[in-house]
mmCIF file of C-alpha atoms in Angstrom:
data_model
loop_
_atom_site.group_PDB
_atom_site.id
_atom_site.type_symbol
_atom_site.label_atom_id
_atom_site.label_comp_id
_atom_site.label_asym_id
_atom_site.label_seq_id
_atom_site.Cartn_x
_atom_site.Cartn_y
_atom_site.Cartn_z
ATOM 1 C CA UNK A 27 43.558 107.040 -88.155
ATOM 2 C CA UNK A 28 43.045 109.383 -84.994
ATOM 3 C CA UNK A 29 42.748 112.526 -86.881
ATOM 4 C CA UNK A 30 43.191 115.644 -85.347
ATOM 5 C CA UNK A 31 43.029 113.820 -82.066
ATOM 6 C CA UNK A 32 46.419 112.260 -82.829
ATOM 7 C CA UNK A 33 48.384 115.175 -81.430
ATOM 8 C CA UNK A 34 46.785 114.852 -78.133
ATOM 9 C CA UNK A 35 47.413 111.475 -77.911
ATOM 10 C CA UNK A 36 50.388 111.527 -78.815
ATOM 11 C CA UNK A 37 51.032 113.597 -75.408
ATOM 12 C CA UNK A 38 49.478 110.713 -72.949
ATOM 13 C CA UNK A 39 51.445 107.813 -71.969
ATOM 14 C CA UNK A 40 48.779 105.201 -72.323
ATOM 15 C CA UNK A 41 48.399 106.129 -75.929
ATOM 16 C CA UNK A 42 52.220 106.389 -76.745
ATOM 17 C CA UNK A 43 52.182 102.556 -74.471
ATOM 18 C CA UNK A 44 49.781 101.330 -76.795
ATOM 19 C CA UNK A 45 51.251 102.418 -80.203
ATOM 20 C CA UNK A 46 54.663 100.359 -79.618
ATOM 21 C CA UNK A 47 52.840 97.385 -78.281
ATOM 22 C CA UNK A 48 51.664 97.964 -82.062
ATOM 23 C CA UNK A 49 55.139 98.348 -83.463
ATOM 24 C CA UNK A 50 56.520 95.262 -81.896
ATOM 25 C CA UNK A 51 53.385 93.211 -83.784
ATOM 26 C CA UNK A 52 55.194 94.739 -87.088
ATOM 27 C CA UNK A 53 55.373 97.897 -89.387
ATOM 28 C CA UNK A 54 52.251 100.954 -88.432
ATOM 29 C CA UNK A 55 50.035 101.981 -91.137
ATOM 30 C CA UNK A 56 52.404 105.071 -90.782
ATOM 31 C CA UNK A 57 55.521 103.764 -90.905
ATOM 32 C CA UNK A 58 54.387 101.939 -94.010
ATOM 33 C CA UNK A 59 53.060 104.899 -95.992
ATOM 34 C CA UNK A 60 56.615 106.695 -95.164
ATOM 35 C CA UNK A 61 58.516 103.721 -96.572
ATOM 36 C CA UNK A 62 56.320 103.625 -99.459
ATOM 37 C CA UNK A 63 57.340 107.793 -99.780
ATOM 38 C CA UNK A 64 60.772 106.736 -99.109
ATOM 39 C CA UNK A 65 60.519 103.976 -101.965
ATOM 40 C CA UNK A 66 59.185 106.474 -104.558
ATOM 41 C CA UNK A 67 62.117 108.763 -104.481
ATOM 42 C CA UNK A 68 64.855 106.421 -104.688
ATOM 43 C CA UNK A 69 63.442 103.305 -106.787
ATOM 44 C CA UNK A 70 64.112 104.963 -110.384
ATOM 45 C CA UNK A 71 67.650 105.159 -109.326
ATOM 46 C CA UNK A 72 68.055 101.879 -108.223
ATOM 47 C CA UNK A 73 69.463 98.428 -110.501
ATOM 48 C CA UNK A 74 67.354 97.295 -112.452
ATOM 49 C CA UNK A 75 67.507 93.780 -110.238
ATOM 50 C CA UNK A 76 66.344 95.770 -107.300
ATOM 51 C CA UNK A 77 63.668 97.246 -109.564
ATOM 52 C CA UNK A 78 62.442 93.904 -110.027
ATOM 53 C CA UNK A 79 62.408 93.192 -106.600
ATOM 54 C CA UNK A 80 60.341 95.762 -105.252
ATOM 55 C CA UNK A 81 58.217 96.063 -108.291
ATOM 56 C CA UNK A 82 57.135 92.458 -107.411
ATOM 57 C CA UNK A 83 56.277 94.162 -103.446
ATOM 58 C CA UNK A 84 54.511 96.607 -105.035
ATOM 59 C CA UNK A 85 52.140 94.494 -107.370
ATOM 60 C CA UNK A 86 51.732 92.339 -104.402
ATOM 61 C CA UNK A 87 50.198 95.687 -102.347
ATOM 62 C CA UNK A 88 48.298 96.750 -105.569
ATOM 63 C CA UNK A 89 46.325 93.506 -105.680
ATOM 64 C CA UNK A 90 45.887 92.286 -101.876
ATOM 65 C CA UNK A 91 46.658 95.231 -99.375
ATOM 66 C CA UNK A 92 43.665 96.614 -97.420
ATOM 67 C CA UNK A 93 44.399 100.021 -97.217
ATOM 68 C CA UNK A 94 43.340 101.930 -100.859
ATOM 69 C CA UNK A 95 46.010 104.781 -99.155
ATOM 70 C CA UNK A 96 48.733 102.402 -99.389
ATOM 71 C CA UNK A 97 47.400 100.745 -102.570
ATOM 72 C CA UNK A 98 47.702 104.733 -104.184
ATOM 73 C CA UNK A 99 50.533 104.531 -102.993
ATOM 74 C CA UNK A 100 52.100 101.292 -104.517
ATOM 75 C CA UNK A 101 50.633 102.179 -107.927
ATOM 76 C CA UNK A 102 52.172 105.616 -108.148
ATOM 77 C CA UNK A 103 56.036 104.296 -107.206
ATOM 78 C CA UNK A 104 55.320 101.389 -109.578
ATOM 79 C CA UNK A 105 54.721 104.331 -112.132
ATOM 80 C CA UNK A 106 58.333 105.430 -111.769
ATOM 81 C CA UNK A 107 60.041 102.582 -113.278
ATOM 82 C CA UNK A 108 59.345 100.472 -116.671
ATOM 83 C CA UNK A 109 59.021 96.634 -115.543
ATOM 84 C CA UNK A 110 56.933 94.225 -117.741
ATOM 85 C CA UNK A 111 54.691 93.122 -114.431
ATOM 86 C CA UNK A 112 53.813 96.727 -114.202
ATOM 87 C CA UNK A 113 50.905 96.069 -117.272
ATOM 88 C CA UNK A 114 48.795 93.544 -115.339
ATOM 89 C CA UNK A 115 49.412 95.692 -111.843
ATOM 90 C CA UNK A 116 48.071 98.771 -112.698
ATOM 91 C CA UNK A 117 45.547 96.918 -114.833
ATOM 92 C CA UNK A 118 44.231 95.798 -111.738
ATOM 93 C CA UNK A 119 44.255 99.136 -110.252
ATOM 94 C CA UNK A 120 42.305 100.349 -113.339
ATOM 95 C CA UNK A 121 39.680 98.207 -112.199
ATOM 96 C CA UNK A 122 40.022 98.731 -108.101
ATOM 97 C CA UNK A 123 36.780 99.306 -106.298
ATOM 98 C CA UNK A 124 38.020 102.908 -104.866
ATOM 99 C CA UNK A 125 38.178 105.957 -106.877
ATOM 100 C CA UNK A 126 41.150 106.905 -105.233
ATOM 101 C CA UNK A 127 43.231 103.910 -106.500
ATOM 102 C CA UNK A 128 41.906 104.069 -109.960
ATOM 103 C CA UNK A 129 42.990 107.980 -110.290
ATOM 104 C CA UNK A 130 46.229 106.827 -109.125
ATOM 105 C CA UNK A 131 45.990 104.186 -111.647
ATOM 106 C CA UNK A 132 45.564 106.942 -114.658
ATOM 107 C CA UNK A 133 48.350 108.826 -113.780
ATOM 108 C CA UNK A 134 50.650 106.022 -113.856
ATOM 109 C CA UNK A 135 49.606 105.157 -117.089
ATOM 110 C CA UNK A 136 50.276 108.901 -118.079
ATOM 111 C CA UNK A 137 53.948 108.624 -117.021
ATOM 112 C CA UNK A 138 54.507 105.243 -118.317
ATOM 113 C CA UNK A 139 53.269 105.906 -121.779
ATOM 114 C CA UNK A 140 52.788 102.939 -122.971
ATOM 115 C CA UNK A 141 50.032 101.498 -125.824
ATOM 116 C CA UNK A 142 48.602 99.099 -122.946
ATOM 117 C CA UNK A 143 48.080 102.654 -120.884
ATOM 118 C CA UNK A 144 46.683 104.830 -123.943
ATOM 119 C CA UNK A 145 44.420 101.852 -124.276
ATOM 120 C CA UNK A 146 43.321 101.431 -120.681
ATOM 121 C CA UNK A 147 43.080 105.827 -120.189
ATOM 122 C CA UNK A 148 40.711 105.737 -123.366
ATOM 123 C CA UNK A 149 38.600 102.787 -121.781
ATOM 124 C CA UNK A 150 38.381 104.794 -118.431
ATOM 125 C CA UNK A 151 37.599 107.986 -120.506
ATOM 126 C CA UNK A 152 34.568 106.398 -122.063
ATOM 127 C CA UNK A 153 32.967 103.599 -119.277
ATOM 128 C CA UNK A 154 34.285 104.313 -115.697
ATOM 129 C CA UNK A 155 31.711 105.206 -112.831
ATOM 130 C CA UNK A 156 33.588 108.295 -111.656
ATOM 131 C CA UNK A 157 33.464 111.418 -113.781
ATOM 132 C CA UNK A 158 36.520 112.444 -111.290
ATOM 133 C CA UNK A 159 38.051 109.287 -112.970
ATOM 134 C CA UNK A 160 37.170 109.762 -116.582
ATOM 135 C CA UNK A 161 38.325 113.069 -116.462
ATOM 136 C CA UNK A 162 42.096 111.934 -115.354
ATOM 137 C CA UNK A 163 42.051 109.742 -117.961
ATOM 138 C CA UNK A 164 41.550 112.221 -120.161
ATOM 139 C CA UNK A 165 43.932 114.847 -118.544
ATOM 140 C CA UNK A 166 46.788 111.934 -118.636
ATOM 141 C CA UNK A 167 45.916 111.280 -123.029
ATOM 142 C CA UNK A 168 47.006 114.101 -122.965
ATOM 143 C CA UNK A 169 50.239 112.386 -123.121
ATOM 144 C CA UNK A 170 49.790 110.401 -125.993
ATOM 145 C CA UNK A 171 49.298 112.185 -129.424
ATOM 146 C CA UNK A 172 48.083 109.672 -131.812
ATOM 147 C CA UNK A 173 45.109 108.849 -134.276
ATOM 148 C CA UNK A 174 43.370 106.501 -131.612
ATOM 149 C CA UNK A 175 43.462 109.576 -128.888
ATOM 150 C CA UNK A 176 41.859 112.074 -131.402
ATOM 151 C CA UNK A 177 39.251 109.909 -132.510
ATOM 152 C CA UNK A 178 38.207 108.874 -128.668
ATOM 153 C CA UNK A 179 38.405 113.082 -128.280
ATOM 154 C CA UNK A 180 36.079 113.277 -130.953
ATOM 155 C CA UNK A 181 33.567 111.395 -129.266
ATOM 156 C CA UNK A 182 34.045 112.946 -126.130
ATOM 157 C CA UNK A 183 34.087 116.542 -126.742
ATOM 158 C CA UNK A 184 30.239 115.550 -127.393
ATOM 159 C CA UNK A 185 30.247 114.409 -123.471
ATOM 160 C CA UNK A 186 26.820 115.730 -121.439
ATOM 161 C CA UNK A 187 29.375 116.899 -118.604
ATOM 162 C CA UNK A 188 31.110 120.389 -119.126
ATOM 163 C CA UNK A 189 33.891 119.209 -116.824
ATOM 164 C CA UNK A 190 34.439 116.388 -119.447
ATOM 165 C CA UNK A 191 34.619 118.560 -122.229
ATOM 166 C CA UNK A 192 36.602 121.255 -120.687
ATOM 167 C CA UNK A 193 39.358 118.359 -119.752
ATOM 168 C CA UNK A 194 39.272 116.991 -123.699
ATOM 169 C CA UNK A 195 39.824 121.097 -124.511
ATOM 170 C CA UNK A 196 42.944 121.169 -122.234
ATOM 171 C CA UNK A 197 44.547 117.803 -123.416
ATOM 172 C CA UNK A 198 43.612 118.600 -127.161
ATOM 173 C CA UNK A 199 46.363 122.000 -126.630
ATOM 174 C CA UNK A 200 48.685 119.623 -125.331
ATOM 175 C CA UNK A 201 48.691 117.648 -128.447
ATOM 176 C CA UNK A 202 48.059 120.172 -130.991
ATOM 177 C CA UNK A 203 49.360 123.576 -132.343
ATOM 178 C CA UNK A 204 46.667 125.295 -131.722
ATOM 179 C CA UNK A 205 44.109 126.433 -129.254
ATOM 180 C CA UNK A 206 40.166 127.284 -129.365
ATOM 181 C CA UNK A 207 40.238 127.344 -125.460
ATOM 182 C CA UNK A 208 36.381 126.777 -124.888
ATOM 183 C CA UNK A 209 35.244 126.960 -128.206
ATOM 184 C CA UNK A 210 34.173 123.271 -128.651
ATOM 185 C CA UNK A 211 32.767 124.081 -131.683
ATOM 186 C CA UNK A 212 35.989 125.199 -133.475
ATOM 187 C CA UNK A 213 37.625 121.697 -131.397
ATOM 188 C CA UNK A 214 35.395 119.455 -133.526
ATOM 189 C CA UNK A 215 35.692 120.683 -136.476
ATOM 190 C CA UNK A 216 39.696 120.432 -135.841
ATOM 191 C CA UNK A 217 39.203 116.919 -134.925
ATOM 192 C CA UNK A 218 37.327 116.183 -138.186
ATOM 193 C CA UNK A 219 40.293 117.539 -139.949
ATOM 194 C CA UNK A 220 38.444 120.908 -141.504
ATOM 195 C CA UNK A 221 40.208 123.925 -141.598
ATOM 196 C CA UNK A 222 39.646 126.211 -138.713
ATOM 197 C CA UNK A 223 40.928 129.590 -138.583
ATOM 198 C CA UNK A 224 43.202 130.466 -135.096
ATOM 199 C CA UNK A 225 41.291 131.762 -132.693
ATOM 200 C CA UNK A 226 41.251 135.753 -132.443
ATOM 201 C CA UNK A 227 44.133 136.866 -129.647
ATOM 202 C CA UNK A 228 43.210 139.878 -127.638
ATOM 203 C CA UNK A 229 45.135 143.018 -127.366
ATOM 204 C CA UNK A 230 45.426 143.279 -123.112
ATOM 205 C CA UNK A 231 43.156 146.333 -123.505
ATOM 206 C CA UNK A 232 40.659 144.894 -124.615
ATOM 207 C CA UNK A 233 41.002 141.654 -122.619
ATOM 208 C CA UNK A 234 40.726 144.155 -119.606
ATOM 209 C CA UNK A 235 37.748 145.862 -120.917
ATOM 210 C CA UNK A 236 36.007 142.484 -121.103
ATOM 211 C CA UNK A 237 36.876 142.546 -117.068
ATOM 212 C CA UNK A 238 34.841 145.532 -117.071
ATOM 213 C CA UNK A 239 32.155 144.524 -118.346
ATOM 214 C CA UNK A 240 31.746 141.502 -115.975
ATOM 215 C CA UNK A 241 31.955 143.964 -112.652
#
C-alpha cells in the first residue's frame, strides 16, 4: 500500500513498530497475497479432500473479500484444480465490478475448459464493458474449438475495434489449420465455410525487401 515509500519505511522503527502491532491483529494484506502465491503452486498436487477444502476458502474470497488483488488472486488458484463449486465462483467473478477480477475470471475459464466457461468467455466476448475484457475472452476461446466458438467468431471478426478483430485472428490460428494473419477478409469467408486459398508465404528476400520499403 506504501508504494515506493515502503522501502524507507521499512528502515524506521516507528514504521516497522506499527506493522507488527498489525500482525498481531491477524494475517497483512502481504502476507495474504504470498499465501495465496504459495497456495497456487502446491494446490493441484494436493488430495482431492484438501482440494475441497481450500476451494471452499477460495470461493469464499472470490465472493466477499475486499481486496480485487486478492480476489485475482483466489480466482486464478481456483483455476488450477477441477471442483464442481468452481462453476458458480468464477461465475461470480465473471460478473465482479473490477476489470481486473473479471480478466482473471477469463483465464480461468481458459484453463478449466469447460462448456459452462466456453459459454461464459463467449458472453464476455459479446456484452462486457471492458474491451480489455472482451478481448481475453476471446484470446482464452481460443481454447475451445467447436461450432458455437466459430459462429460467435463470425460475428465478431465484424467488431468496430481492430484490437477485437486482431484477437478473433489470433485465436482463429489456434483452432484452425490455417492462417490469413490480418486478412479478415479471407477469415470470414473461412468461417462461412467457402474455400479460401492459403495465404501466399514469402521467400525471406522478399519479406526483407518489404522492410525496405517501410524505411
Amino acid at each position: 500500500m506504501d508504494g515506493p515509500f515502503y522501502t524507507m519505511k521499512r528502515m524506521n522503527p516507528y514504521f516497522r513498530n506499527e506493522w507488527k502491532k498489525d500482525q498481531q491483529l491477524g494475517p497483512t494484506y502481504v502476507q495474504r497475497i504470498e499465501e495465496l502465491q504459495v497456495l497456487n503452486k502446491q494446490i493441484a498436487s494436493m488430495p482431492p479432500e484438501d482440494q475441497e477444502r481450500w476451494g471452499m476458502m477460495l470461493a469464499k474470497l472470490i465472493e466477499k473479500d475486499a481486496s480485487p488483488e486478492i480476489r485475482s488472486k483466489a480466482v486464478a488458484t481456483l483455476a488450477k484444480v477441477q471442483l464442481p463449486l468452481a462453476t458458480k465462483a468464477l461465475n461470480q467473478a465473471s460478473t465482479d465490478e473490477v476489470e481486473k477480477v473479471r480478466l482473471a475470471a477469463c483465464a480461468a475459464w481458459g484453463e478449466q475448459r469447460s462448456d459452462a466457461g466456453r459459454d461464459m468467455l463467449i458472453n464476455l466476448a459479446n456484452s462486457d464493458e471492458s474491451t480489455s475484457v472482451r478481448a481475453e475472452a476471446i484470446k482464452n476461446l481460443g481454447e475451445f474449438d467447436d461450432p458455437q466458438v466459430r459462429q460467435a467468431f463470425a460475428t465478431l471478426i465484424d467488431d468496430n475495434s481492430p484490437l477485437i478483430q486482431y484477437q478473433v485472428a489470433q485465436s482463429l490460428k489456434r483452432v484452425s489449420d490455417v492462417d490469413y494473419g490480418g486478412d479478415f477478409s479471407s477469415w470470414k469467408k473461412y468461417l462461412a465455410g467457402e474455400s479460401v486459398p492459403p495465404p501466399e508465404q514469402k521467400s525471406l528476400t522478399a519479406k526483407t525487401l518489404d522492410s525496405l520499403k517501410f524505411w
